[in-house]
Amino acid sequence: MCNSLNVSESVTDPGQLTRPALDWLERSARVTEVGLAWGDSRSGDEIVSNLYSGGAGIVMTFLEAYRHYGDDHYGDLAAAGSRELIANYTQLDHCSLYFGLTGIAVALHAVLETLGEAVAGATARTILELVRSRFDGERWSDQFELLGGNAGIALGALRVGDLDLAVGAVIPYVNNAQKTKFGVNWENRVGTPARFHHISHGSLGIVEALGAVGVAAQRTDLVDLALAGAADVVGRNEASSDGFLVPHSDPQHRPELIERFSYGWCHGAAGDAQAFRLLAAATGDPKWMALVERCWHTVTSSGVPQRLRPGFWDNSGRCCGTAGVLALACDCHVERGVGLDFARVLVNDICARATVDAEGVRWSNFEHRSTPSELEPRTGWAMGNAGIIRELLRYERICEGKSPDYFVAWPDQPAIGPQLLGPTGRTDG
């Protein structure tokens, strides 16, 4: 296991895990006629190209590794993955950021920025034109949130520099906002009550899109609507004055399977803090950074990353697990001077759950209701190596006093510092 790599020192040198983890990702690739592709896992027959669990997210991680190590091999892997994306993007029906075409465009735009691959950049723009052509005037699918709907498409378009598409994607939120006791909210899927509150499927993901696009387009009406959406979520806080704790959903979605409160990026305080960071940059109002502090208090006092009970904390991944919390820990260290003690706890936990052998390093999530409970390792950003590696690389640089932000920007994670994400995903200056 981890000790075979002397990872007691990995708190200051997580590269002892990341290079072998990158090796495992490389060994998991399928060689195609034009490049490299990946499945969600090694056992699956289906090639997955999306940002959430497939090739686009893996390409982004190899780009991050290329910049981090200055190693052309990782750039070559990213370029090979991008060629597969270019060759086969027309097979995707979904237009979304995480599950469809917009995520492919984001990855290809990152290849242009990082490697100077002009064909990748041109294809990214062509893909967004295809996305634009599939818009029905209100939405692209029955999903209406960050992962699968308009909000993600808006942030992805903004990342690639297509402001017109980004504005068009968020305008339907103006027409579909539902007034609540504290502000407004939105249904996340056609025919589903407006009961989700957090980043991935709920109000705060929409708030991020409205806020970022509103600032980029100088549309105060969109920023004001973002603030109203955030006010609805803040009004649901059930924690003390020191914390921030809003139910996963209300009424609870699938209460037999899901705990009422979550703490990760997708449905919990670690993700809520990212929306509040963006609003702090958009408005200059210190109350939003105070809410980041309250989210931080809740996460650090929750028991994460311990497995306190069956189903409580069974995931090391970026979407729902420890790597997503590590992203916030690094943000708080850089922006607010918070120490790295909790980040070290998270990194040590990621290390302790790693599997290490001749194939490299990978992580298995845990499902207590299944036999066996250790799930097959995943390759992608959301639940597997790609997302975990990206956070460990950034943590390593911070510990070494190097670049504290990501080299390759992600559409829905605000860049560090007081400035809001611009069209290229970087802070100005």
Tab-separated table of N, CA and C in Angstrom, residues 268-329:
chain	number	residue	atom	x	y	z
A	268	GLY	N	-22.476	20.180	-0.927
A	268	GLY	CA	-22.155	20.566	0.436
A	268	GLY	C	-21.370	21.847	0.553
A	269	ALA	N	-20.886	22.074	1.763
A	269	ALA	CA	-20.271	23.349	2.102
A	269	ALA	C	-18.980	23.612	1.347
A	270	ALA	N	-18.235	22.564	0.953
A	270	ALA	CA	-17.006	22.799	0.198
A	270	ALA	C	-17.312	23.431	-1.159
A	271	GLY	N	-18.419	23.042	-1.766
A	271	GLY	CA	-18.826	23.662	-3.020
A	271	GLY	C	-19.518	24.993	-2.817
A	272	ASP	N	-20.332	25.090	-1.755
A	272	ASP	CA	-20.994	26.368	-1.453
A	272	ASP	C	-19.972	27.496	-1.352
A	273	ALA	N	-18.851	27.182	-0.712
A	273	ALA	CA	-17.815	28.203	-0.527
A	273	ALA	C	-17.284	28.714	-1.861
A	274	GLN	N	-17.258	27.859	-2.881
A	274	GLN	CA	-16.776	28.318	-4.185
A	274	GLN	C	-17.723	29.359	-4.787
A	275	ALA	N	-19.027	29.151	-4.641
A	275	ALA	CA	-19.982	30.152	-5.118
A	275	ALA	C	-19.837	31.454	-4.343
A	276	PHE	N	-19.607	31.361	-3.045
A	276	PHE	CA	-19.458	32.572	-2.236
A	276	PHE	C	-18.151	33.293	-2.562
A	277	ARG	N	-17.099	32.532	-2.902
A	277	ARG	CA	-15.851	33.171	-3.348
A	277	ARG	C	-16.107	33.996	-4.608
A	278	LEU	N	-16.867	33.434	-5.525
A	278	LEU	CA	-17.151	34.162	-6.755
A	278	LEU	C	-17.959	35.427	-6.480
A	279	LEU	N	-18.959	35.332	-5.602
A	279	LEU	CA	-19.765	36.512	-5.290
A	279	LEU	C	-18.939	37.569	-4.566
A	280	ALA	N	-17.992	37.133	-3.766
A	280	ALA	CA	-17.104	38.100	-3.110
A	280	ALA	C	-16.313	38.881	-4.147
A	281	ALA	N	-15.808	38.179	-5.165
A	281	ALA	CA	-15.064	38.863	-6.221
A	281	ALA	C	-15.974	39.743	-7.068
A	282	ALA	N	-17.213	39.289	-7.287
A	282	ALA	CA	-18.126	40.026	-8.158
A	282	ALA	C	-18.636	41.307	-7.519
A	283	THR	N	-18.801	41.287	-6.193
A	283	THR	CA	-19.454	42.413	-5.518
A	283	THR	C	-18.534	43.229	-4.624
A	284	GLY	N	-17.449	42.642	-4.164
A	284	GLY	CA	-16.611	43.324	-3.183
A	284	GLY	C	-17.214	43.372	-1.802
A	285	ASP	N	-18.346	42.698	-1.599
A	285	ASP	CA	-19.030	42.709	-0.303
A	285	ASP	C	-18.375	41.686	0.624
A	286	PRO	N	-17.855	42.111	1.793
A	286	PRO	CA	-17.142	41.184	2.678
A	286	PRO	C	-18.019	40.093	3.277
A	287	LYS	N	-19.344	40.234	3.193
A	287	LYS	CA	-20.193	39.201	3.797
A	287	LYS	C	-20.028	37.855	3.097
A	288	TRP	N	-19.630	37.892	1.811
A	288	TRP	CA	-19.489	36.625	1.099
A	288	TRP	C	-18.245	35.885	1.556
A	289	MET	N	-17.164	36.601	1.845
A	289	MET	CA	-15.993	35.922	2.397
A	289	MET	C	-16.256	35.454	3.819
A	290	ALA	N	-17.128	36.158	4.539
A	290	ALA	CA	-17.532	35.672	5.859
A	290	ALA	C	-18.279	34.348	5.731
A	291	LEU	N	-19.060	34.198	4.672
A	291	LEU	CA	-19.748	32.926	4.444
A	291	LEU	C	-18.769	31.827	4.039
A	292	VAL	N	-17.702	32.181	3.303
A	292	VAL	CA	-16.654	31.204	3.017
A	292	VAL	C	-16.065	30.693	4.324
A	293	GLU	N	-15.818	31.618	5.262
A	293	GLU	CA	-15.287	31.238	6.577
A	293	GLU	C	-16.237	30.281	7.301
A	294	ARG	N	-17.530	30.548	7.201
A	294	ARG	CA	-18.503	29.679	7.863
A	294	ARG	C	-18.562	28.303	7.204
A	295	CYS	N	-18.456	28.259	5.888
A	295	CYS	CA	-18.377	26.967	5.201
A	295	CYS	C	-17.139	26.196	5.652
A	296	TRP	N	-16.034	26.907	5.737
A	296	TRP	CA	-14.783	26.290	6.187
A	296	TRP	C	-14.931	25.715	7.588
A	297	HIS	N	-15.552	26.476	8.486
A	297	HIS	CA	-15.773	25.999	9.855
A	297	HIS	C	-16.597	24.713	9.853
A	298	THR	N	-17.634	24.686	9.044
A	298	THR	CA	-18.498	23.503	8.999
A	298	THR	C	-17.748	22.294	8.460
A	299	VAL	N	-16.997	22.477	7.376
A	299	VAL	CA	-16.271	21.356	6.784
A	299	VAL	C	-15.230	20.803	7.740
A	300	THR	N	-14.460	21.681	8.372
A	300	THR	CA	-13.368	21.225	9.225
A	300	THR	C	-13.850	20.622	10.535
A	301	SER	N	-15.084	20.896	10.910
A	301	SER	CA	-15.629	20.324	12.153
A	301	SER	C	-16.602	19.175	11.901
A	302	SER	N	-16.729	18.761	10.641
A	302	SER	CA	-17.735	17.763	10.274
A	302	SER	C	-17.316	16.331	10.545
A	303	GLY	N	-16.019	16.096	10.700
A	303	GLY	CA	-15.503	14.740	10.787
A	303	GLY	C	-14.834	14.272	9.510
A	304	VAL	N	-15.036	14.991	8.417
A	304	VAL	CA	-14.343	14.696	7.164
A	304	VAL	C	-12.833	14.770	7.395
A	305	PRO	N	-12.033	13.827	6.906
A	305	PRO	CA	-12.350	12.753	5.977
A	305	PRO	C	-12.526	11.384	6.620
A	306	GLN	N	-12.896	11.333	7.886
A	306	GLN	CA	-13.068	10.047	8.550
A	306	GLN	C	-14.349	9.352	8.089
A	307	ARG	N	-14.325	8.043	8.072
A	307	ARG	CA	-15.535	7.261	7.812
A	307	ARG	C	-16.248	7.053	9.151
A	308	LEU	N	-17.015	8.048	9.538
A	308	LEU	CA	-17.640	8.030	10.856
A	308	LEU	C	-18.740	6.993	10.955
A	309	ARG	N	-19.400	6.706	9.854
A	309	ARG	CA	-20.504	5.743	9.828
A	309	ARG	C	-20.680	5.295	8.382
A	310	PRO	N	-21.352	4.195	8.166
A	310	PRO	CA	-21.540	3.720	6.790
A	310	PRO	C	-22.194	4.783	5.904
A	311	GLY	N	-21.536	5.082	4.806
A	311	GLY	CA	-22.073	6.038	3.862
A	311	GLY	C	-21.690	7.478	4.109
A	312	PHE	N	-20.989	7.777	5.209
A	312	PHE	CA	-20.693	9.180	5.515
A	312	PHE	C	-19.611	9.747	4.609
A	313	TRP	N	-18.455	9.091	4.494
A	313	TRP	CA	-17.354	9.669	3.716
A	313	TRP	C	-16.570	8.539	3.063
A	314	ASP	N	-17.028	8.156	1.893
A	314	ASP	CA	-16.518	6.956	1.244
A	314	ASP	C	-15.842	7.234	-0.086
A	315	ASN	N	-15.485	8.480	-0.365
A	315	ASN	CA	-15.053	8.865	-1.688
A	315	ASN	C	-13.822	9.756	-1.580
A	316	SER	N	-12.796	9.447	-2.351
A	316	SER	CA	-11.603	10.300	-2.406
A	316	SER	C	-11.662	11.299	-3.548
A	317	GLY	N	-12.671	11.232	-4.388
A	317	GLY	CA	-12.700	11.961	-5.644
A	317	GLY	C	-12.963	13.444	-5.530
A	318	ARG	N	-12.901	14.115	-6.675
A	318	ARG	CA	-13.054	15.566	-6.725
A	318	ARG	C	-14.504	16.012	-6.567
A	319	CYS	N	-15.434	15.278	-7.139
A	319	CYS	CA	-16.825	15.717	-7.108
A	319	CYS	C	-17.430	15.569	-5.719
A	320	CYS	N	-17.322	14.390	-5.161
A	320	CYS	CA	-18.069	14.072	-3.935
A	320	CYS	C	-17.179	13.737	-2.747
A	321	GLY	N	-15.861	13.900	-2.885
A	321	GLY	CA	-14.987	13.381	-1.852
A	321	GLY	C	-13.874	14.314	-1.413
A	322	THR	N	-12.795	13.695	-0.935
A	322	THR	CA	-11.730	14.413	-0.248
A	322	THR	C	-10.991	15.390	-1.156
A	323	ALA	N	-10.795	15.037	-2.419
A	323	ALA	CA	-10.072	15.948	-3.318
A	323	ALA	C	-10.812	17.263	-3.511
A	324	GLY	N	-12.150	17.224	-3.530
A	324	GLY	CA	-12.922	18.457	-3.648
A	324	GLY	C	-12.798	19.345	-2.430
A	325	VAL	N	-12.661	18.744	-1.260
A	325	VAL	CA	-12.445	19.525	-0.039
A	325	VAL	C	-11.029	20.095	-0.026
A	326	LEU	N	-10.065	19.317	-0.540
A	326	LEU	CA	-8.690	19.815	-0.633
A	326	LEU	C	-8.613	21.065	-1.502
A	327	ALA	N	-9.428	21.126	-2.564
A	327	ALA	CA	-9.448	22.328	-3.402
A	327	ALA	C	-9.792	23.556	-2.578
A	328	LEU	N	-10.813	23.453	-1.723
A	328	LEU	CA	-11.183	24.579	-0.870
A	328	LEU	C	-10.099	24.865	0.163
A	329	ALA	N	-9.499	23.838	0.727
A	329	ALA	CA	-8.442	24.046	1.726
A	329	ALA	C	-7.294	24.858	1.136
